[in-house]
Short mmCIF file of C-alpha atoms in Angstrom, two decimals:
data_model
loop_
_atom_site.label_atom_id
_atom_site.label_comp_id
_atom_site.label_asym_id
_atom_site.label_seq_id
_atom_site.Cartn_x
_atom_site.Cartn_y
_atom_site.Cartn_z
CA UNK U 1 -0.62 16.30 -7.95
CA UNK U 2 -0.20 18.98 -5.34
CA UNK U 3 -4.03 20.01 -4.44
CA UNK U 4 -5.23 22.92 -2.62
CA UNK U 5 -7.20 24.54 0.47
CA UNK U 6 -9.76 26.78 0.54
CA UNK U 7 -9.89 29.76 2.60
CA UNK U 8 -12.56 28.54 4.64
CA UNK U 9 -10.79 25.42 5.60
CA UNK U 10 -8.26 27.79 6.26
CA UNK U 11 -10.64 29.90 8.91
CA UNK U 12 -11.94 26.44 10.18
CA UNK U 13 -8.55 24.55 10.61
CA UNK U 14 -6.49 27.60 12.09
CA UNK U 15 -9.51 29.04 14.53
CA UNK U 16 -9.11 32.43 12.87
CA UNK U 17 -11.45 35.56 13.06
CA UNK U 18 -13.66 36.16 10.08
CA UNK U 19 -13.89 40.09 9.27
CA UNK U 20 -16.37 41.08 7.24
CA UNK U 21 -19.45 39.55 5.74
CA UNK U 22 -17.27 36.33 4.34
CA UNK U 23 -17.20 36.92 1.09
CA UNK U 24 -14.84 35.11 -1.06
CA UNK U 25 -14.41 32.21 1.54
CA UNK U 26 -14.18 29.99 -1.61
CA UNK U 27 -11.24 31.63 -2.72
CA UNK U 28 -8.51 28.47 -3.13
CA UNK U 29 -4.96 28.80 -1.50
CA UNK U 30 -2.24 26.95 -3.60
CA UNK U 31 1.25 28.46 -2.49
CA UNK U 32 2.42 27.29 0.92
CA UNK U 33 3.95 30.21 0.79
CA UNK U 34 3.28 33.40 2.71
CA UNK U 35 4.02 37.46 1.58
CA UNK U 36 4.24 40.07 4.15
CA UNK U 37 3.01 43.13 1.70
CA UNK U 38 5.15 45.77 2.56
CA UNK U 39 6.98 46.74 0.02
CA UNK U 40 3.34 46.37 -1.87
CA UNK U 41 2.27 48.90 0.08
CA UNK U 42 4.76 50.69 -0.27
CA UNK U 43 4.47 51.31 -3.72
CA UNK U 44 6.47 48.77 -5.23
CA UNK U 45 4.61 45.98 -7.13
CA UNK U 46 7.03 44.07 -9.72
CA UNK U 47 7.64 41.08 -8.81
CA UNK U 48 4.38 41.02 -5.93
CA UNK U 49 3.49 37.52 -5.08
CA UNK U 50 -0.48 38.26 -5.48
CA UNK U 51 -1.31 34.56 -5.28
CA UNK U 52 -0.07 34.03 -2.04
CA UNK U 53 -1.62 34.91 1.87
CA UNK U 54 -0.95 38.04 2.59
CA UNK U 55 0.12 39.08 6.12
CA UNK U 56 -0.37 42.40 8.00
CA UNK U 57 1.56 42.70 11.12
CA UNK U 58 2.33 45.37 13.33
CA UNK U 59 4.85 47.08 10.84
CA UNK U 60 2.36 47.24 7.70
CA UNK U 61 -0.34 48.70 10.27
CA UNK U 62 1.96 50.81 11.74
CA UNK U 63 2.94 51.94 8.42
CA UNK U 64 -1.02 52.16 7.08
CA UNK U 65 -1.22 54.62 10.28
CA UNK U 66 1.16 57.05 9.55
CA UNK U 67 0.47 58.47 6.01
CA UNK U 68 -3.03 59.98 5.66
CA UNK U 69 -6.53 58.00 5.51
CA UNK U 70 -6.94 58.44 1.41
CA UNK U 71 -3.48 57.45 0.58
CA UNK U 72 -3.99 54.34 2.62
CA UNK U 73 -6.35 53.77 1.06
CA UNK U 74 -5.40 53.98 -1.99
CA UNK U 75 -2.51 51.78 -1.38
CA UNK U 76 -5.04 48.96 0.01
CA UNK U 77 -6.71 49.24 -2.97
CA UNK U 78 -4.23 48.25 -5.20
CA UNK U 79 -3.34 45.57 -2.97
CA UNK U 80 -7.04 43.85 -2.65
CA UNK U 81 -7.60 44.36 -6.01
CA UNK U 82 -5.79 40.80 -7.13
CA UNK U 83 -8.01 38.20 -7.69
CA UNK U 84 -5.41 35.48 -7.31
CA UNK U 85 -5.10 37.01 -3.34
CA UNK U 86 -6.36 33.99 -1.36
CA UNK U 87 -6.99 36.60 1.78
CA UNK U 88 -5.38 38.81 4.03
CA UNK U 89 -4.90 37.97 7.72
CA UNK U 90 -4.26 40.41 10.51
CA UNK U 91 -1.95 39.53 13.28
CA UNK U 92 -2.40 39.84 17.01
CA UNK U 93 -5.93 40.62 17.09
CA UNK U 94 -4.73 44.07 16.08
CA UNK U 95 -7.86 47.05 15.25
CA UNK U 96 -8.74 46.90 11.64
CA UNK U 97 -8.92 50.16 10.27
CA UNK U 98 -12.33 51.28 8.20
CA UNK U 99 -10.01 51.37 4.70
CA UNK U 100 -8.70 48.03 5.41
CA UNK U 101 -12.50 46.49 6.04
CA UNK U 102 -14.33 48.27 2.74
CA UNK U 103 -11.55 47.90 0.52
CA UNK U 104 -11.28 43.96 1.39
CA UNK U 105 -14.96 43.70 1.04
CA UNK U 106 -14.88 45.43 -2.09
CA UNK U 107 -12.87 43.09 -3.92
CA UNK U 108 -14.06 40.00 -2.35
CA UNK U 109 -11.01 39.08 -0.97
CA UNK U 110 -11.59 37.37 2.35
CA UNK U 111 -10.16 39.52 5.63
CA UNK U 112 -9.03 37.46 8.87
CA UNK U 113 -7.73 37.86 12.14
CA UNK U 114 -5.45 35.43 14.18
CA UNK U 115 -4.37 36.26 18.04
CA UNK U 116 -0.92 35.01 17.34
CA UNK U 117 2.37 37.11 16.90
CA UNK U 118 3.59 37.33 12.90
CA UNK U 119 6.15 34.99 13.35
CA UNK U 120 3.79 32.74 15.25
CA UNK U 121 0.84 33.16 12.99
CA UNK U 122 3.86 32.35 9.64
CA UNK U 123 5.27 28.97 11.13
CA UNK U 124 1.76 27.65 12.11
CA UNK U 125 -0.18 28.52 8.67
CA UNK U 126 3.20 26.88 6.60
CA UNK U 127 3.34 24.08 8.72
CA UNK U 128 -0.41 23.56 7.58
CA UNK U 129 -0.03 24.66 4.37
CA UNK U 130 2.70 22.41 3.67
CA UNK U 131 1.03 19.49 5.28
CA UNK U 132 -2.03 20.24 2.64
CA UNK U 133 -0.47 21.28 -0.37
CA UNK U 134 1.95 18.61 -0.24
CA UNK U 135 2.65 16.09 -3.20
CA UNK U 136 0.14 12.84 -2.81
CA UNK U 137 -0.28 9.47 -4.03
CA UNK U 138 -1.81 6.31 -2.74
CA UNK U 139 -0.19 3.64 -2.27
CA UNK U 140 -1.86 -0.32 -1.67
CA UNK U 141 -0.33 -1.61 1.30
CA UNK U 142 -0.30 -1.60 5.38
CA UNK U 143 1.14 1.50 7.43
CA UNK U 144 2.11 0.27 10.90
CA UNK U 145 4.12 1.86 13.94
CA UNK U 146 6.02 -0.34 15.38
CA UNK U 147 8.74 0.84 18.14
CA UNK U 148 8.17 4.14 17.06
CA UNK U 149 9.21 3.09 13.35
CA UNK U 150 6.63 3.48 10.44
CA UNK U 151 6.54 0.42 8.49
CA UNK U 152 4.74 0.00 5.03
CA UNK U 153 4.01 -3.29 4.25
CA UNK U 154 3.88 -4.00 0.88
CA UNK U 155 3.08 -7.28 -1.13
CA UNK U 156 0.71 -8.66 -3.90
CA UNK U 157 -2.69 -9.14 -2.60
CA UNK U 158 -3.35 -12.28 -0.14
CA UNK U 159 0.18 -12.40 0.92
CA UNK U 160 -0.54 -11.39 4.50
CA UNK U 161 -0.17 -7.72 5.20
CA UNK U 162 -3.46 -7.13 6.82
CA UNK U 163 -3.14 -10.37 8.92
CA UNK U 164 0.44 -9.31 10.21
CA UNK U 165 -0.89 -6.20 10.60
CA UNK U 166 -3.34 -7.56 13.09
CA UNK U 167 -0.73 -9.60 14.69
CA UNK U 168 1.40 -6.72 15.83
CA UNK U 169 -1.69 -5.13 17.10
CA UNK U 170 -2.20 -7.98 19.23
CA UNK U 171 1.24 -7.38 20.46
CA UNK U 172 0.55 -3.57 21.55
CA UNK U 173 2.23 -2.20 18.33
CA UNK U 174 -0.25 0.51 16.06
CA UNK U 175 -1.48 0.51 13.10
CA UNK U 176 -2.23 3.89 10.72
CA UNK U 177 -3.99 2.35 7.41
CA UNK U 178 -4.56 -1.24 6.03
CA UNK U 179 -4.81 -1.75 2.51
CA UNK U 180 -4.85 2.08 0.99
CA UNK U 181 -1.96 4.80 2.45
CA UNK U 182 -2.40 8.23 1.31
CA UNK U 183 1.13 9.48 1.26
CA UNK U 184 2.11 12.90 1.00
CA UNK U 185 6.06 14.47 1.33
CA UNK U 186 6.07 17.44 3.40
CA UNK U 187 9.41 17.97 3.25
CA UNK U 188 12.06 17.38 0.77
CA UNK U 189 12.89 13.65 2.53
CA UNK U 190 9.46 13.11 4.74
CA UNK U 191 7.12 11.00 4.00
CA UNK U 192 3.90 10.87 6.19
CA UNK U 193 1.13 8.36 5.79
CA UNK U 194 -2.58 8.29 6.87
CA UNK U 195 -5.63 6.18 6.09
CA UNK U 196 -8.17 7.37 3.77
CA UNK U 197 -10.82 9.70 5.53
CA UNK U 198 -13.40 6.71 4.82
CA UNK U 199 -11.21 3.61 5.86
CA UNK U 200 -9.61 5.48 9.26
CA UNK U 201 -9.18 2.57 11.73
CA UNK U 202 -10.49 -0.18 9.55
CA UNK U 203 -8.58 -3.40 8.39
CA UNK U 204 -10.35 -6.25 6.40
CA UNK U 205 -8.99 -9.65 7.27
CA UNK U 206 -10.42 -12.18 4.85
CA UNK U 207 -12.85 -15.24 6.51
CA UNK U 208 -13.68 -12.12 8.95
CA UNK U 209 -14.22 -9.20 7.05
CA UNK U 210 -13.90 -5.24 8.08
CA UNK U 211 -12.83 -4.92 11.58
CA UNK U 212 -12.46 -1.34 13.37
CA UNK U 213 -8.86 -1.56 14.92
CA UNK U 214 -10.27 1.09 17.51
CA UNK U 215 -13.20 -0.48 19.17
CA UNK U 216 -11.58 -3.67 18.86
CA UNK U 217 -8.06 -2.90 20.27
CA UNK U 218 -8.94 0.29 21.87
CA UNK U 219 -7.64 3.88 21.23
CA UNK U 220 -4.00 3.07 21.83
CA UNK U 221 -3.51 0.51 18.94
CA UNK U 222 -4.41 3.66 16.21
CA UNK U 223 -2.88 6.61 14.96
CA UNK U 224 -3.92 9.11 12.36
CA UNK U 225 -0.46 9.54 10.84
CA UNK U 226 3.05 8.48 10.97
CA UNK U 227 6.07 9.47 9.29
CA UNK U 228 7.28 5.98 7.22
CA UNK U 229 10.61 4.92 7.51
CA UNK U 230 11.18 1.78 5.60
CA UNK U 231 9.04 -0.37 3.49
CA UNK U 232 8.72 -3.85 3.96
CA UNK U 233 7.84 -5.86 0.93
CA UNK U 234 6.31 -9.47 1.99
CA UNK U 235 6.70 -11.87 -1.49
CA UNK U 236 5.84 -15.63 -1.71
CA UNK U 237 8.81 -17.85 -1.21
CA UNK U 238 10.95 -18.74 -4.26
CA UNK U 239 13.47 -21.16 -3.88
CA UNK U 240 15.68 -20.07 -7.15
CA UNK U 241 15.65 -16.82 -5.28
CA UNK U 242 18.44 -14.93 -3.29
CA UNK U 243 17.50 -13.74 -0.24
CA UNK U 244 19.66 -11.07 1.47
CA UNK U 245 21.82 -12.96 4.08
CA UNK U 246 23.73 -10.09 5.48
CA UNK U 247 22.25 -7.19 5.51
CA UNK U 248 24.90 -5.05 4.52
CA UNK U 249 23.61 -3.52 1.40
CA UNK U 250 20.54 -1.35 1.77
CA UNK U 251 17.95 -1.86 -1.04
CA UNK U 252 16.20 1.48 -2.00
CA UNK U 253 12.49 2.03 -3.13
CA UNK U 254 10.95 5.41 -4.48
CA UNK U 255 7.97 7.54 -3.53
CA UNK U 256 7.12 10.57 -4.51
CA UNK U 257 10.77 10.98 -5.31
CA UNK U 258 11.87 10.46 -1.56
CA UNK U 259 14.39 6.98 -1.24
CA UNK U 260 13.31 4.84 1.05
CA UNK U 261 15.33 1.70 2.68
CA UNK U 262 13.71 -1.59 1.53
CA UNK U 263 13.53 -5.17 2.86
CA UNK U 264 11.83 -7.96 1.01
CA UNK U 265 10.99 -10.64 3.47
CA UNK U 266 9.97 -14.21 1.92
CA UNK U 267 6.66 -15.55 3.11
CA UNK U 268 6.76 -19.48 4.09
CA UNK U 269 4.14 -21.36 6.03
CA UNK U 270 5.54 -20.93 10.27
CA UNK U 271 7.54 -17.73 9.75
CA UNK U 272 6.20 -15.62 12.40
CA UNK U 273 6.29 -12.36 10.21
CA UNK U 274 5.40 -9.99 12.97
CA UNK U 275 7.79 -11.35 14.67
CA UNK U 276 10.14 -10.55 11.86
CA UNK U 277 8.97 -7.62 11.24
CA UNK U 278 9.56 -6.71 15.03
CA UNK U 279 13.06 -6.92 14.47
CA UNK U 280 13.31 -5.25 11.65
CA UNK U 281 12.16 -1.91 13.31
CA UNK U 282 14.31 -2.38 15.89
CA UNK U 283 17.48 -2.80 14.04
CA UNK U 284 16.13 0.14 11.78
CA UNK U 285 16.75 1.97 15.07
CA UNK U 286 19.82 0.44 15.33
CA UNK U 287 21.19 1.42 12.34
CA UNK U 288 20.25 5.08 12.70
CA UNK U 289 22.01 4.78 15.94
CA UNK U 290 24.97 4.41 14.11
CA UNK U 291 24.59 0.60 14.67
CA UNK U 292 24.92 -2.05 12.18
CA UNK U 293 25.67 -5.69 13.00
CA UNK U 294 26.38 -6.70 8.81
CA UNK U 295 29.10 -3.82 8.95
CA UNK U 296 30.61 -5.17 12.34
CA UNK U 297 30.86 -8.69 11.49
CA UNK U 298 32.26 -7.74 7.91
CA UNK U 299 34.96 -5.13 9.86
CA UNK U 300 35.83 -7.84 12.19
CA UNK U 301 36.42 -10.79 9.62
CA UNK U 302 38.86 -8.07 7.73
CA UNK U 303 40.94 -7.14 10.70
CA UNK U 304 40.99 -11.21 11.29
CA UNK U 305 42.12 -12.05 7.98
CA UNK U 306 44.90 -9.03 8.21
CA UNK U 307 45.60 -11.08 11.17
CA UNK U 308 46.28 -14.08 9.71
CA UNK U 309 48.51 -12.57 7.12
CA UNK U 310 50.65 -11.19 9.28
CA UNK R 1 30.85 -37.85 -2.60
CA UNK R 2 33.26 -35.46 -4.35
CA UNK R 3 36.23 -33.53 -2.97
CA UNK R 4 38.49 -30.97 -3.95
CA UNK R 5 41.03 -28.97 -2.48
CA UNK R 6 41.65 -25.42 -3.92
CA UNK R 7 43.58 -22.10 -3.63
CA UNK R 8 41.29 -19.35 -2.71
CA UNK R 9 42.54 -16.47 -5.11
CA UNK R 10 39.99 -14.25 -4.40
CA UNK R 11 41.07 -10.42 -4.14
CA UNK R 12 39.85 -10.14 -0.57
CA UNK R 13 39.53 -13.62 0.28
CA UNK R 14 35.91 -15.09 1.54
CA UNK R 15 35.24 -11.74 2.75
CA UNK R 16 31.61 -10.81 3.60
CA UNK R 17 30.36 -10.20 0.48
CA UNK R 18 31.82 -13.04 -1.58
CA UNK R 19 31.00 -15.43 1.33
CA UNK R 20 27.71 -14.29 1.15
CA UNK R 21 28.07 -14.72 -2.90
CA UNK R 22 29.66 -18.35 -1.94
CA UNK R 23 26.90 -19.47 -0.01
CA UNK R 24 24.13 -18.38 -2.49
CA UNK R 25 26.02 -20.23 -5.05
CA UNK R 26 26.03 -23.13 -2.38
CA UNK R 27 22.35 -23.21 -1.96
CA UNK R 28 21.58 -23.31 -5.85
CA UNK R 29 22.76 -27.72 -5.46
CA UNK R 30 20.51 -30.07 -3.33
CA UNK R 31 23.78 -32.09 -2.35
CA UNK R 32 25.01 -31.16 0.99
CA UNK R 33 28.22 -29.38 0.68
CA UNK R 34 30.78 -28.40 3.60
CA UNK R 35 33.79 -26.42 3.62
CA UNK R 36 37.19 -27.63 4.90
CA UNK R 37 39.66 -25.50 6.22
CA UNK R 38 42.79 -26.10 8.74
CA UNK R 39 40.77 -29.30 10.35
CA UNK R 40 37.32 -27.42 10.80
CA UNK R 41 34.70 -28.16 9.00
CA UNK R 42 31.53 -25.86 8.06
CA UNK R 43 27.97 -26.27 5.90
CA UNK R 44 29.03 -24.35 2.47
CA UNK R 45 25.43 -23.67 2.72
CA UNK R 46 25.89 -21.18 5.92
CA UNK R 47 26.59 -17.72 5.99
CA UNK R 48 27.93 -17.40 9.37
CA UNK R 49 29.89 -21.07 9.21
CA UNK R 50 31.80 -20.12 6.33
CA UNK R 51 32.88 -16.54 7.82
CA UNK R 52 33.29 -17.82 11.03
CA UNK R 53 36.20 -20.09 9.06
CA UNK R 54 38.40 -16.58 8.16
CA UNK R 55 39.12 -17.46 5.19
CA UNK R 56 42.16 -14.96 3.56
CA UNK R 57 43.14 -15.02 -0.09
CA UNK R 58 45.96 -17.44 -0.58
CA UNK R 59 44.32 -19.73 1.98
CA UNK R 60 43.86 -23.74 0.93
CA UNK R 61 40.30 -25.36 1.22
CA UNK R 62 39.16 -28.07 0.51
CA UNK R 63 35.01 -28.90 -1.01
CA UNK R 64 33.18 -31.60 -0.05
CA UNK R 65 30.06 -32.34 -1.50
CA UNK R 66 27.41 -35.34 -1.07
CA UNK R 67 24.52 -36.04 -3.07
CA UNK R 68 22.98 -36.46 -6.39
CA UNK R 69 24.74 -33.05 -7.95
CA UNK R 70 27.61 -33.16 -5.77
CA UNK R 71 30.36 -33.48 -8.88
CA UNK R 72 28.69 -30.18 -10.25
CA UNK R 73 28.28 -28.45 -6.64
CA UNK R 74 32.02 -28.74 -5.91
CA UNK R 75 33.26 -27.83 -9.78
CA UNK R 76 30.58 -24.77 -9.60
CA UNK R 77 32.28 -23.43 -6.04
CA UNK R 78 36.24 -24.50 -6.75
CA UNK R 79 35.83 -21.95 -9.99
CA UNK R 80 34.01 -19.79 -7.95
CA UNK R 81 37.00 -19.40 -4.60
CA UNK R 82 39.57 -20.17 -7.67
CA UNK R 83 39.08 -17.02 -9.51
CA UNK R 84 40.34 -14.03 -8.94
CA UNK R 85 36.89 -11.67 -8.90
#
């Protein structure tokens, strides 16, 4: 489900320097991975990674410089000549030779310039490519920060998320997205979460209807995105149920193939669920302080039963 | 009112997890049920009241159970402490 970026976003989101008349713009980027064409240039083309964004630093350009103008050319040629080349960006606002310019604009393949250092220029455009070519889903529930923790709320419609939700805004707590969470994994165990472009800072609470978070609560009580943590899944009460008593078994859910810990919290008329769900952040941090009451109680009741034995 | 007094043969004795087994076992019977143990007494139906007992394997304990399925509540839990998984 992993989508793409074009080269323009590209341009837009990374303020880089167009060269050229901006042809090819449309071109689509979908490797979050970056080539540095040297061997390329150098002659050596199995195995070149055409589809990816090609980098000139200082060492390709220096390299470009040193043979003669036609062979340089000729070597740029065979590199702008792949269609699958998203574009080719030019580090530290270094002079772009004539070759470089009519070659790119030849093939339609999209030229750019950043001010930033190679290394520089690589982390920042794979930290944005990875953010935006990341694997996606949606997911119906209610992203909240609370204490720092990302908490989706989860539950069958009606159960309360949104009105929780608006009760730990009350209590200075944030919220990222009520009722859809686009979720994407940019790394191999992150999950981030952010509203839909169209819903950003909106919750719908029912006898009131949509409400903007922002206005109402004020700039503090929103964020864009936040990495999630746990999930929380609210469910009506059932009496033949078991409900964890402990804590001392982690329940696990699954998105986008990343485990996640999961609590299911039963839903009675007078439990103060924000409350509840208050806590459960904070022992969250707890825990990943290397704190866990369950495990302490449990440890202490062995030792006390050795004791007895004795 | 029913009343037993049993052997706890449980591997680890009422450790966390089988107390925590105990007392969701305890909660499926409307009678109110209470453990017994060296002259304390506890609600079967609490987590924390029945570890807060320390209850080792080997240990004696006695059920006590009140109410309309109290007979069943304190056969269900005996077989439950008296086994040895």
């Amino acid at each position: 489900m992993s989508g793409f970026v074009t080269v323009a976003q590209l341009v837009e989101e990374l303020n880089l320097e167009l060269i050229g008349s901006g042809i090819g713009l449309a071109r689509t980027i979908n490797s979050e991975e970056i080539n540095r064409p040297g061997l390329g240039l150098a002659g050596f083309l199995v195995y070149y990674p055409s589809d990816r964004v090609q980098v000139l630093g200082r060492t390709e350009l220096a390299f470009l410089s040193s043979i003669d103008a036609m062979d340089a050319r000729e070597r740029l040629k065979r590199i702008c000549s792949f269609e699958q080349t998203p574009c080719i960006v030019v580090t530290r606002n270094q002079e772009i030779s004539d070759e470089l310019r009519e070659e790119a604009e030849q093939y339609g393949v999209p030229l750019l310039r950043t001010r930033l250092s190679t290394p520089k220029f690589i982390a920042q455009i794979t930290t944005f490519l990875e953010l935006h070519l990341a694997p996606e889903t949606l997911v119906h529930g209610v992203l909240v920060d609370v204490y720092g923790i990302g908490i989706l709320m989860t539950g069958s419609s009606g159960i309360g998320k949104s009105e929780t939700a608006l009760e730990l805004l009350k209590r200075g707590h944030r919220m990222v997205a009520d009722d859809a969470v686009e979720i994407r994994r940019i790394s191999e165990d992150t999950l981030v979460g952010m509203a839909p472009p169209l819903l950003q800072h909106l919750l719908e609470i029912r006898g009131l209807g949509v409400l903007n978070a922002m206005t109402l609560f004020g700039a503090g009580a929103i964020r864009t995105h936040k990495k999630i943590e746990m999930i929380i899944e609210l469910e009506a009460w059932q009496d033949d149920r078991s409900y964890d008593r402990l804590g001392l078994d982690e329940d696990k859910r699954r998105i986008l193939d990343v485990d996640l810990t999961c609590l299911i919290i039963p839903v009675r008329p007078g439990r103060n669920l924000a409350i509840i769900i208050e806590v459960a952040a904070m022992n969250q941090r707890l825990k990943r302080m290397g704190y866990n009451a369950a495990r302490e109680l449990s440890e202490k009741l062995m030792s006390s039963m050795d004791a007895h034995e004795d | 009112m029913a009343e037993r007094t049993v052997q706890v043969n449980l591997r680890a004795g009422l450790q966390a997890r089988p107390a925590a087994q105990f007392v969701q076992e305890a909660n499926r019977f409307s009678s109110d049920v209470f453990l017994d143990k060296d002259g304390k007494s506890v609600n079967a139906k609490s987590i924390m009241g029945v570890m807060s007992l320390v209850i080792p394997k080997g240990a004696t304990v006695t059920l006590r159970a009140t109410g309309s399925d109290a007979e069943q509540a304190v056969e269900r839990l005996a077989v439950l402490v008296g086994s040895e998984e």
